[in-house]
């Protein structure tokens, strides 16, 4: 069965596509917390629709999570549907993706078994830089009871993984934006542009003990720091640090060498612009972490915490890969900062203010390193293309 030449079933005809249009994808997303699960699925759905002619049903248990990220963005080819244990399709597409452990309902599994052409059933995993994922990527996992096979798909940083989400025109758009300057962007956000001499920082984070120390290091430092803070879990802590004196209406707050600029939670597309235009980005989770790498700017990753500190091995694996070709001083400074920004459980002595001076000194080197890393990654296949290729192979 060809992957992209099938007439679409009647259910998918609600998309009003021509009969020759292709691949019907179902992506299942369960929002565990925050924005990452929804953010990745939405980005993947958009790319499959825009670049691979896919018709995607994005099944999400909490569709409202997408609202601020989409901010009204049109999504031709994507049908966002709410699902739960009780409301789920019984007419699978050609490709069914369970993202990040979202388990499709039994009724759909039964329909998959009954289908004359069972769909390609994919388990899309979390991103990791650990070596073992290469051995598990694209492995089959037979269902314990039903005549169905699921395939593991691991995003990653190497050729033997599924790659990272990257729209075909992303780096071109980034370079065009950078060559035009960020003035119109700030104007659109209603924000006074940062001083040209200032170090521009974006801060997207979970609650963290190290925040106060870092803000104080910036406040008392030699260089002006302008820090944009889109609304997130760290925002209440920022307000507390500022003694609730952040001006209303988004005006900046000045403290010594530091200017704090709060922002609302902006759309995914605008968030890219913010990452591109800042000299240093604090990111977290999975999707902002990847977008920071496409920004080709230095970044600090606050990894999502897991029980028994298993996330620390994941963080180390990434830093190892990322810093492999970096000068030793630079690698040491970035590692030290990450250790303070991601303390192991029970280590409450973390004060990233302490590791800041070394990181600040090495930022120009880190900037070049980030650009090289981005170029290197851009030579690998992107996740949407890898999934499309894999599905095509399985549907033959
Ligand atoms: O929000 P996150 O912490 O998401 C997650 C989830 O917690 C998830 O359960 C966990 O498994 C995963 O991390 C590892 O961080 P992330 O992944 O960076 O997602 C944030 C999304 O929000 C991303 O798509 C970018 C988007 N975003 C905006 O659209 N506008 C904004 O202003 C900001 C700051 C982010």
PDB file of N, CA, C and O and ligand atoms in Angstrom, residues 30-43 65-66 68-70 100 126-127 202-206 229-233 263-272 274-275 282-291 301-306 314, ligand 1:
ATOM      1  N   UNK A  30      -1.063  13.151  25.254  1.00  0.00           N
ATOM      2  CA  UNK A  30      -1.628  13.289  26.597  1.00  0.00           C
ATOM      3  C   UNK A  30      -0.783  14.344  27.295  1.00  0.00           C
ATOM      4  O   UNK A  30       0.443  14.190  27.379  1.00  0.00           O
ATOM      5  N   UNK A  31      -1.420  15.401  27.736  1.00  0.00           N
ATOM      6  CA  UNK A  31      -0.660  16.474  28.377  1.00  0.00           C
ATOM      7  C   UNK A  31      -0.359  16.049  29.811  1.00  0.00           C
ATOM      8  O   UNK A  31      -1.266  15.951  30.636  1.00  0.00           O
ATOM      9  N   UNK A  32       0.903  15.792  30.078  1.00  0.00           N
ATOM     10  CA  UNK A  32       1.270  15.366  31.428  1.00  0.00           C
ATOM     11  C   UNK A  32       1.322  16.591  32.326  1.00  0.00           C
ATOM     12  O   UNK A  32       0.719  16.654  33.380  1.00  0.00           O
ATOM     13  N   UNK A  33       2.056  17.583  31.896  1.00  0.00           N
ATOM     14  CA  UNK A  33       2.094  18.872  32.596  1.00  0.00           C
ATOM     15  C   UNK A  33       2.732  19.880  31.651  1.00  0.00           C
ATOM     16  O   UNK A  33       3.231  19.544  30.589  1.00  0.00           O
ATOM     17  N   UNK A  34       2.710  21.118  32.017  1.00  0.00           N
ATOM     18  CA  UNK A  34       3.391  22.176  31.258  1.00  0.00           C
ATOM     19  C   UNK A  34       2.982  22.173  29.773  1.00  0.00           C
ATOM     20  O   UNK A  34       1.850  21.862  29.448  1.00  0.00           O
ATOM     21  N   UNK A  35       3.955  22.475  28.914  1.00  0.00           N
ATOM     22  CA  UNK A  35       3.626  22.699  27.504  1.00  0.00           C
ATOM     23  C   UNK A  35       4.351  21.789  26.520  1.00  0.00           C
ATOM     24  O   UNK A  35       4.076  21.821  25.330  1.00  0.00           O
ATOM     25  N   UNK A  36       5.332  21.030  27.012  1.00  0.00           N
ATOM     26  CA  UNK A  36       6.209  20.307  26.094  1.00  0.00           C
ATOM     27  C   UNK A  36       5.515  19.244  25.263  1.00  0.00           C
ATOM     28  O   UNK A  36       5.723  19.154  24.053  1.00  0.00           O
ATOM     29  N   UNK A  37       4.676  18.424  25.903  1.00  0.00           N
ATOM     30  CA  UNK A  37       4.030  17.335  25.165  1.00  0.00           C
ATOM     31  C   UNK A  37       3.167  17.918  24.039  1.00  0.00           C
ATOM     32  O   UNK A  37       3.257  17.502  22.885  1.00  0.00           O
ATOM     33  N   UNK A  38       2.358  18.907  24.411  1.00  0.00           N
ATOM     34  CA  UNK A  38       1.489  19.533  23.411  1.00  0.00           C
ATOM     35  C   UNK A  38       2.322  20.292  22.382  1.00  0.00           C
ATOM     36  O   UNK A  38       2.036  20.249  21.177  1.00  0.00           O
ATOM     37  N   UNK A  39       3.366  20.968  22.859  1.00  0.00           N
ATOM     38  CA  UNK A  39       4.193  21.787  21.957  1.00  0.00           C
ATOM     39  C   UNK A  39       4.863  20.955  20.881  1.00  0.00           C
ATOM     40  O   UNK A  39       4.879  21.329  19.707  1.00  0.00           O
ATOM     41  N   UNK A  40       5.395  19.805  21.269  1.00  0.00           N
ATOM     42  CA  UNK A  40       6.076  18.942  20.302  1.00  0.00           C
ATOM     43  C   UNK A  40       5.056  18.377  19.306  1.00  0.00           C
ATOM     44  O   UNK A  40       5.275  18.371  18.088  1.00  0.00           O
ATOM     45  N   UNK A  41       3.912  17.901  19.827  1.00  0.00           N
ATOM     46  CA  UNK A  41       2.914  17.281  18.939  1.00  0.00           C
ATOM     47  C   UNK A  41       2.358  18.308  17.941  1.00  0.00           C
ATOM     48  O   UNK A  41       2.149  18.000  16.762  1.00  0.00           O
ATOM     49  N   UNK A  42       2.124  19.493  18.416  1.00  0.00           N
ATOM     50  CA  UNK A  42       1.610  20.555  17.544  1.00  0.00           C
ATOM     51  C   UNK A  42       2.634  20.907  16.463  1.00  0.00           C
ATOM     52  O   UNK A  42       2.326  21.033  15.282  1.00  0.00           O
ATOM     53  N   UNK A  43       3.866  21.010  16.868  1.00  0.00           N
ATOM     54  CA  UNK A  43       4.930  21.344  15.912  1.00  0.00           C
ATOM     55  C   UNK A  43       5.077  20.221  14.873  1.00  0.00           C
ATOM     56  O   UNK A  43       5.217  20.474  13.679  1.00  0.00           O
ATOM     57  N   UNK A  65      -4.381  23.585  26.013  1.00  0.00           N
ATOM     58  CA  UNK A  65      -2.936  23.797  26.206  1.00  0.00           C
ATOM     59  C   UNK A  65      -2.311  24.421  24.960  1.00  0.00           C
ATOM     60  O   UNK A  65      -1.279  25.093  25.033  1.00  0.00           O
ATOM     61  N   UNK A  66      -2.941  24.177  23.828  1.00  0.00           N
ATOM     62  CA  UNK A  66      -2.373  24.681  22.574  1.00  0.00           C
ATOM     63  C   UNK A  66      -2.692  26.159  22.331  1.00  0.00           C
ATOM     64  O   UNK A  66      -2.032  26.808  21.511  1.00  0.00           O
ATOM     65  N   UNK A  68      -2.391  29.251  23.700  1.00  0.00           N
ATOM     66  CA  UNK A  68      -1.415  30.349  23.737  1.00  0.00           C
ATOM     67  C   UNK A  68      -0.267  30.078  22.762  1.00  0.00           C
ATOM     68  O   UNK A  68       0.277  31.010  22.155  1.00  0.00           O
ATOM     69  N   UNK A  69       0.098  28.820  22.604  1.00  0.00           N
ATOM     70  CA  UNK A  69       1.198  28.491  21.694  1.00  0.00           C
ATOM     71  C   UNK A  69       0.827  28.745  20.245  1.00  0.00           C
ATOM     72  O   UNK A  69       1.646  29.131  19.440  1.00  0.00           O
ATOM     73  N   UNK A  70      -0.437  28.508  19.921  1.00  0.00           N
ATOM     74  CA  UNK A  70      -0.889  28.702  18.540  1.00  0.00           C
ATOM     75  C   UNK A  70      -1.197  30.156  18.276  1.00  0.00           C
ATOM     76  O   UNK A  70      -0.934  30.666  17.203  1.00  0.00           O
ATOM     77  N   UNK A 100       4.937  10.191  23.512  1.00  0.00           N
ATOM     78  CA  UNK A 100       5.355  10.262  24.912  1.00  0.00           C
ATOM     79  C   UNK A 100       4.466   9.423  25.835  1.00  0.00           C
ATOM     80  O   UNK A 100       3.984   9.907  26.861  1.00  0.00           O
ATOM     81  N   UNK A 126      10.603  10.290  24.186  1.00  0.00           N
ATOM     82  CA  UNK A 126      11.234  11.562  24.556  1.00  0.00           C
ATOM     83  C   UNK A 126      12.625  11.650  23.942  1.00  0.00           C
ATOM     84  O   UNK A 126      13.267  10.633  23.675  1.00  0.00           O
ATOM     85  N   UNK A 127      13.080  12.850  23.796  1.00  0.00           N
ATOM     86  CA  UNK A 127      14.417  13.107  23.253  1.00  0.00           C
ATOM     87  C   UNK A 127      15.480  12.781  24.299  1.00  0.00           C
ATOM     88  O   UNK A 127      15.330  13.119  25.473  1.00  0.00           O
ATOM     89  N   UNK A 202      17.073  35.475  27.524  1.00  0.00           N
ATOM     90  CA  UNK A 202      15.673  35.068  27.741  1.00  0.00           C
ATOM     91  C   UNK A 202      15.662  33.998  28.826  1.00  0.00           C
ATOM     92  O   UNK A 202      16.581  33.176  28.898  1.00  0.00           O
ATOM     93  N   UNK A 203      14.647  34.028  29.651  1.00  0.00           N
ATOM     94  CA  UNK A 203      14.597  33.122  30.799  1.00  0.00           C
ATOM     95  C   UNK A 203      13.257  32.394  30.833  1.00  0.00           C
ATOM     96  O   UNK A 203      12.217  32.998  31.114  1.00  0.00           O
ATOM     97  N   UNK A 204      13.299  31.105  30.506  1.00  0.00           N
ATOM     98  CA  UNK A 204      12.114  30.243  30.578  1.00  0.00           C
ATOM     99  C   UNK A 204      12.540  29.093  31.483  1.00  0.00           C
ATOM    100  O   UNK A 204      13.481  28.358  31.148  1.00  0.00           O
ATOM    101  N   UNK A 205      11.875  28.948  32.622  1.00  0.00           N
ATOM    102  CA  UNK A 205      12.401  27.999  33.610  1.00  0.00           C
ATOM    103  C   UNK A 205      11.288  27.473  34.507  1.00  0.00           C
ATOM    104  O   UNK A 205      10.196  28.026  34.580  1.00  0.00           O
ATOM    105  N   UNK A 206      11.616  26.362  35.182  1.00  0.00           N
ATOM    106  CA  UNK A 206      10.791  25.891  36.290  1.00  0.00           C
ATOM    107  C   UNK A 206      11.243  26.658  37.529  1.00  0.00           C
ATOM    108  O   UNK A 206      12.269  27.353  37.497  1.00  0.00           O
ATOM    109  N   UNK A 229      11.492  37.705  30.304  1.00  0.00           N
ATOM    110  CA  UNK A 229      10.934  36.546  31.017  1.00  0.00           C
ATOM    111  C   UNK A 229       9.496  36.307  30.573  1.00  0.00           C
ATOM    112  O   UNK A 229       8.570  36.936  31.084  1.00  0.00           O
ATOM    113  N   UNK A 230       9.317  35.395  29.609  1.00  0.00           N
ATOM    114  CA  UNK A 230       7.927  35.036  29.275  1.00  0.00           C
ATOM    115  C   UNK A 230       7.286  34.358  30.486  1.00  0.00           C
ATOM    116  O   UNK A 230       7.970  33.640  31.214  1.00  0.00           O
ATOM    117  N   UNK A 231       6.008  34.584  30.673  1.00  0.00           N
ATOM    118  CA  UNK A 231       5.315  34.038  31.845  1.00  0.00           C
ATOM    119  C   UNK A 231       5.524  32.514  31.912  1.00  0.00           C
ATOM    120  O   UNK A 231       5.275  31.798  30.943  1.00  0.00           O
ATOM    121  N   UNK A 232       6.028  32.046  33.042  1.00  0.00           N
ATOM    122  CA  UNK A 232       6.217  30.605  33.210  1.00  0.00           C
ATOM    123  C   UNK A 232       6.275  30.303  34.705  1.00  0.00           C
ATOM    124  O   UNK A 232       6.057  31.192  35.534  1.00  0.00           O
ATOM    125  N   UNK A 233       6.615  29.075  35.036  1.00  0.00           N
ATOM    126  CA  UNK A 233       6.593  28.672  36.454  1.00  0.00           C
ATOM    127  C   UNK A 233       7.589  29.451  37.285  1.00  0.00           C
ATOM    128  O   UNK A 233       7.462  29.548  38.506  1.00  0.00           O
ATOM    129  N   UNK A 263       7.252  39.295  29.971  1.00  0.00           N
ATOM    130  CA  UNK A 263       6.459  39.156  28.744  1.00  0.00           C
ATOM    131  C   UNK A 263       5.311  38.215  29.050  1.00  0.00           C
ATOM    132  O   UNK A 263       5.418  37.378  29.949  1.00  0.00           O
ATOM    133  N   UNK A 264       4.240  38.311  28.285  1.00  0.00           N
ATOM    134  CA  UNK A 264       3.233  37.257  28.421  1.00  0.00           C
ATOM    135  C   UNK A 264       3.797  35.977  27.803  1.00  0.00           C
ATOM    136  O   UNK A 264       4.860  36.011  27.171  1.00  0.00           O
ATOM    137  N   UNK A 265       3.106  34.873  27.973  1.00  0.00           N
ATOM    138  CA  UNK A 265       3.465  33.657  27.247  1.00  0.00           C
ATOM    139  C   UNK A 265       3.137  33.937  25.780  1.00  0.00           C
ATOM    140  O   UNK A 265       2.004  34.236  25.431  1.00  0.00           O
ATOM    141  N   UNK A 266       4.131  33.882  24.905  1.00  0.00           N
ATOM    142  CA  UNK A 266       3.929  34.287  23.513  1.00  0.00           C
ATOM    143  C   UNK A 266       3.728  33.045  22.630  1.00  0.00           C
ATOM    144  O   UNK A 266       3.865  31.921  23.108  1.00  0.00           O
ATOM    145  N   UNK A 267       3.408  33.260  21.382  1.00  0.00           N
ATOM    146  CA  UNK A 267       3.166  32.095  20.512  1.00  0.00           C
ATOM    147  C   UNK A 267       4.478  31.362  20.254  1.00  0.00           C
ATOM    148  O   UNK A 267       5.563  31.934  20.405  1.00  0.00           O
ATOM    149  N   UNK A 268       4.366  30.118  19.812  1.00  0.00           N
ATOM    150  CA  UNK A 268       5.578  29.339  19.494  1.00  0.00           C
ATOM    151  C   UNK A 268       6.422  30.065  18.453  1.00  0.00           C
ATOM    152  O   UNK A 268       7.648  30.107  18.549  1.00  0.00           O
ATOM    153  N   UNK A 269       5.762  30.639  17.464  1.00  0.00           N
ATOM    154  CA  UNK A 269       6.524  31.314  16.409  1.00  0.00           C
ATOM    155  C   UNK A 269       7.257  32.535  16.961  1.00  0.00           C
ATOM    156  O   UNK A 269       8.409  32.795  16.606  1.00  0.00           O
ATOM    157  N   UNK A 270       6.589  33.284  17.827  1.00  0.00           N
ATOM    158  CA  UNK A 270       7.260  34.449  18.420  1.00  0.00           C
ATOM    159  C   UNK A 270       8.357  34.022  19.394  1.00  0.00           C
ATOM    160  O   UNK A 270       9.364  34.703  19.553  1.00  0.00           O
ATOM    161  N   UNK A 271       8.135  32.905  20.044  1.00  0.00           N
ATOM    162  CA  UNK A 271       9.162  32.433  20.973  1.00  0.00           C
ATOM    163  C   UNK A 271      10.459  32.130  20.213  1.00  0.00           C
ATOM    164  O   UNK A 271      11.556  32.411  20.694  1.00  0.00           O
ATOM    165  N   UNK A 272      10.339  31.589  19.015  1.00  0.00           N
ATOM    166  CA  UNK A 272      11.534  31.392  18.179  1.00  0.00           C
ATOM    167  C   UNK A 272      12.262  32.727  17.978  1.00  0.00           C
ATOM    168  O   UNK A 272      13.483  32.799  18.087  1.00  0.00           O
ATOM    169  N   UNK A 274      12.253  35.319  19.797  1.00  0.00           N
ATOM    170  CA  UNK A 274      12.899  35.721  21.052  1.00  0.00           C
ATOM    171  C   UNK A 274      14.231  34.979  21.230  1.00  0.00           C
ATOM    172  O   UNK A 274      15.258  35.581  21.566  1.00  0.00           O
ATOM    173  N   UNK A 275      14.208  33.675  20.971  1.00  0.00           N
ATOM    174  CA  UNK A 275      15.446  32.883  21.110  1.00  0.00           C
ATOM    175  C   UNK A 275      16.504  33.358  20.121  1.00  0.00           C
ATOM    176  O   UNK A 275      17.693  33.430  20.446  1.00  0.00           O
ATOM    177  N   UNK A 282      17.841  30.751  28.412  1.00  0.00           N
ATOM    178  CA  UNK A 282      17.579  29.722  29.417  1.00  0.00           C
ATOM    179  C   UNK A 282      16.326  28.986  28.972  1.00  0.00           C
ATOM    180  O   UNK A 282      15.267  29.600  28.813  1.00  0.00           O
ATOM    181  N   UNK A 283      16.461  27.678  28.743  1.00  0.00           N
ATOM    182  CA  UNK A 283      15.340  26.892  28.238  1.00  0.00           C
ATOM    183  C   UNK A 283      15.149  25.674  29.135  1.00  0.00           C
ATOM    184  O   UNK A 283      15.963  25.416  30.032  1.00  0.00           O
ATOM    185  N   UNK A 284      14.104  24.907  28.853  1.00  0.00           N
ATOM    186  CA  UNK A 284      13.796  23.797  29.756  1.00  0.00           C
ATOM    187  C   UNK A 284      13.139  22.665  28.969  1.00  0.00           C
ATOM    188  O   UNK A 284      12.915  22.793  27.757  1.00  0.00           O
ATOM    189  N   UNK A 285      12.781  21.591  29.663  1.00  0.00           N
ATOM    190  CA  UNK A 285      11.976  20.527  29.056  1.00  0.00           C
ATOM    191  C   UNK A 285      12.594  19.952  27.800  1.00  0.00           C
ATOM    192  O   UNK A 285      13.758  19.527  27.793  1.00  0.00           O
ATOM    193  N   UNK A 286      11.842  19.947  26.722  1.00  0.00           N
ATOM    194  CA  UNK A 286      12.324  19.320  25.484  1.00  0.00           C
ATOM    195  C   UNK A 286      12.256  20.263  24.284  1.00  0.00           C
ATOM    196  O   UNK A 286      13.239  20.465  23.569  1.00  0.00           O
ATOM    197  N   UNK A 287      11.097  20.860  24.075  1.00  0.00           N
ATOM    198  CA  UNK A 287      10.935  21.603  22.820  1.00  0.00           C
ATOM    199  C   UNK A 287      11.711  22.925  22.818  1.00  0.00           C
ATOM    200  O   UNK A 287      12.376  23.256  21.829  1.00  0.00           O
ATOM    201  N   UNK A 288      11.638  23.681  23.905  1.00  0.00           N
ATOM    202  CA  UNK A 288      12.399  24.950  23.933  1.00  0.00           C
ATOM    203  C   UNK A 288      13.897  24.660  23.885  1.00  0.00           C
ATOM    204  O   UNK A 288      14.677  25.431  23.318  1.00  0.00           O
ATOM    205  N   UNK A 289      14.286  23.550  24.459  1.00  0.00           N
ATOM    206  CA  UNK A 289      15.686  23.100  24.449  1.00  0.00           C
ATOM    207  C   UNK A 289      16.157  22.886  22.998  1.00  0.00           C
ATOM    208  O   UNK A 289      17.244  23.325  22.597  1.00  0.00           O
ATOM    209  N   UNK A 290      15.309  22.249  22.197  1.00  0.00           N
ATOM    210  CA  UNK A 290      15.673  22.025  20.786  1.00  0.00           C
ATOM    211  C   UNK A 290      15.671  23.352  20.019  1.00  0.00           C
ATOM    212  O   UNK A 290      16.585  23.649  19.248  1.00  0.00           O
ATOM    213  N   UNK A 291      14.656  24.162  20.271  1.00  0.00           N
ATOM    214  CA  UNK A 291      14.586  25.443  19.538  1.00  0.00           C
ATOM    215  C   UNK A 291      15.781  26.330  19.846  1.00  0.00           C
ATOM    216  O   UNK A 291      16.241  27.082  18.996  1.00  0.00           O
ATOM    217  N   UNK A 301      20.285  24.744  29.766  1.00  0.00           N
ATOM    218  CA  UNK A 301      19.134  23.833  29.771  1.00  0.00           C
ATOM    219  C   UNK A 301      18.777  23.452  31.191  1.00  0.00           C
ATOM    220  O   UNK A 301      19.607  22.927  31.925  1.00  0.00           O
ATOM    221  N   UNK A 302      17.532  23.707  31.535  1.00  0.00           N
ATOM    222  CA  UNK A 302      17.007  23.173  32.798  1.00  0.00           C
ATOM    223  C   UNK A 302      16.209  21.930  32.433  1.00  0.00           C
ATOM    224  O   UNK A 302      15.125  22.023  31.857  1.00  0.00           O
ATOM    225  N   UNK A 303      16.773  20.798  32.738  1.00  0.00           N
ATOM    226  CA  UNK A 303      16.154  19.545  32.313  1.00  0.00           C
ATOM    227  C   UNK A 303      14.970  19.214  33.222  1.00  0.00           C
ATOM    228  O   UNK A 303      14.966  19.576  34.407  1.00  0.00           O
ATOM    229  N   UNK A 304      13.975  18.549  32.650  1.00  0.00           N
ATOM    230  CA  UNK A 304      12.786  18.140  33.404  1.00  0.00           C
ATOM    231  C   UNK A 304      13.198  17.100  34.442  1.00  0.00           C
ATOM    232  O   UNK A 304      13.831  16.104  34.110  1.00  0.00           O
ATOM    233  N   UNK A 305      12.852  17.360  35.697  1.00  0.00           N
ATOM    234  CA  UNK A 305      13.276  16.476  36.791  1.00  0.00           C
ATOM    235  C   UNK A 305      12.592  15.125  36.748  1.00  0.00           C
ATOM    236  O   UNK A 305      11.390  15.047  36.508  1.00  0.00           O
ATOM    237  N   UNK A 306      13.360  14.092  37.005  1.00  0.00           N
ATOM    238  CA  UNK A 306      12.771  12.752  37.116  1.00  0.00           C
ATOM    239  C   UNK A 306      13.124  12.153  38.472  1.00  0.00           C
ATOM    240  O   UNK A 306      14.074  12.606  39.123  1.00  0.00           O
ATOM    241  N   UNK A 314      20.892  11.997  31.826  1.00  0.00           N
ATOM    242  CA  UNK A 314      20.442  12.499  30.525  1.00  0.00           C
ATOM    243  C   UNK A 314      21.107  13.845  30.214  1.00  0.00           C
ATOM    244  O   UNK A 314      21.534  14.117  29.094  1.00  0.00           O
TER     245      UNK A 314
HETATM  246  O1  LIG B   1       6.795  23.214  29.168  1.00  0.00           O
HETATM  247  P1  LIG B   1       7.920  22.261  29.290  1.00  0.00           P
HETATM  248  O2  LIG B   1       8.549  22.168  30.587  1.00  0.00           O
HETATM  249  O3  LIG B   1       7.403  20.881  28.811  1.00  0.00           O
HETATM  250  C1  LIG B   1       7.703  19.573  29.139  1.00  0.00           C
HETATM  251  C2  LIG B   1       6.598  18.961  29.906  1.00  0.00           C
HETATM  252  O4  LIG B   1       6.774  19.274  31.259  1.00  0.00           O
HETATM  253  C3  LIG B   1       6.589  17.503  29.700  1.00  0.00           C
HETATM  254  O5  LIG B   1       5.736  16.833  30.575  1.00  0.00           O
HETATM  255  C4  LIG B   1       7.967  16.952  29.796  1.00  0.00           C
HETATM  256  O6  LIG B   1       7.865  15.649  29.449  1.00  0.00           O
HETATM  257  C5  LIG B   1       8.861  17.662  28.832  1.00  0.00           C
HETATM  258  O7  LIG B   1       8.892  19.048  29.146  1.00  0.00           O
HETATM  259  C6  LIG B   1      10.257  17.125  28.808  1.00  0.00           C
HETATM  260  O8  LIG B   1       9.081  22.664  28.253  1.00  0.00           O
HETATM  261  P2  LIG B   1       9.206  22.564  26.694  1.00  0.00           P
HETATM  262  O9  LIG B   1       9.340  21.153  26.246  1.00  0.00           O
HETATM  263  O10 LIG B   1      10.282  23.466  26.322  1.00  0.00           O
HETATM  264  O11 LIG B   1       7.845  23.122  26.117  1.00  0.00           O
HETATM  265  C7  LIG B   1       7.501  24.469  26.133  1.00  0.00           C
HETATM  266  C8  LIG B   1       6.690  24.811  24.904  1.00  0.00           C
HETATM  267  O12 LIG B   1       6.142  26.095  25.041  1.00  0.00           O
HETATM  268  C9  LIG B   1       7.540  24.835  23.646  1.00  0.00           C
HETATM  269  O13 LIG B   1       6.800  24.305  22.564  1.00  0.00           O
HETATM  270  C10 LIG B   1       7.781  26.313  23.414  1.00  0.00           C
HETATM  271  C11 LIG B   1       6.505  26.887  23.923  1.00  0.00           C
HETATM  272  N1  LIG B   1       6.543  28.279  24.356  1.00  0.00           N
HETATM  273  C12 LIG B   1       5.711  29.185  23.724  1.00  0.00           C
HETATM  274  O14 LIG B   1       4.996  28.828  22.756  1.00  0.00           O
HETATM  275  N2  LIG B   1       5.679  30.466  24.171  1.00  0.00           N
HETATM  276  C13 LIG B   1       6.440  30.910  25.209  1.00  0.00           C
HETATM  277  O15 LIG B   1       6.348  32.099  25.587  1.00  0.00           O
HETATM  278  C14 LIG B   1       7.323  29.968  25.827  1.00  0.00           C
HETATM  279  C15 LIG B   1       8.205  30.427  26.954  1.00  0.00           C
HETATM  280  C16 LIG B   1       7.329  28.666  25.386  1.00  0.00           C
END
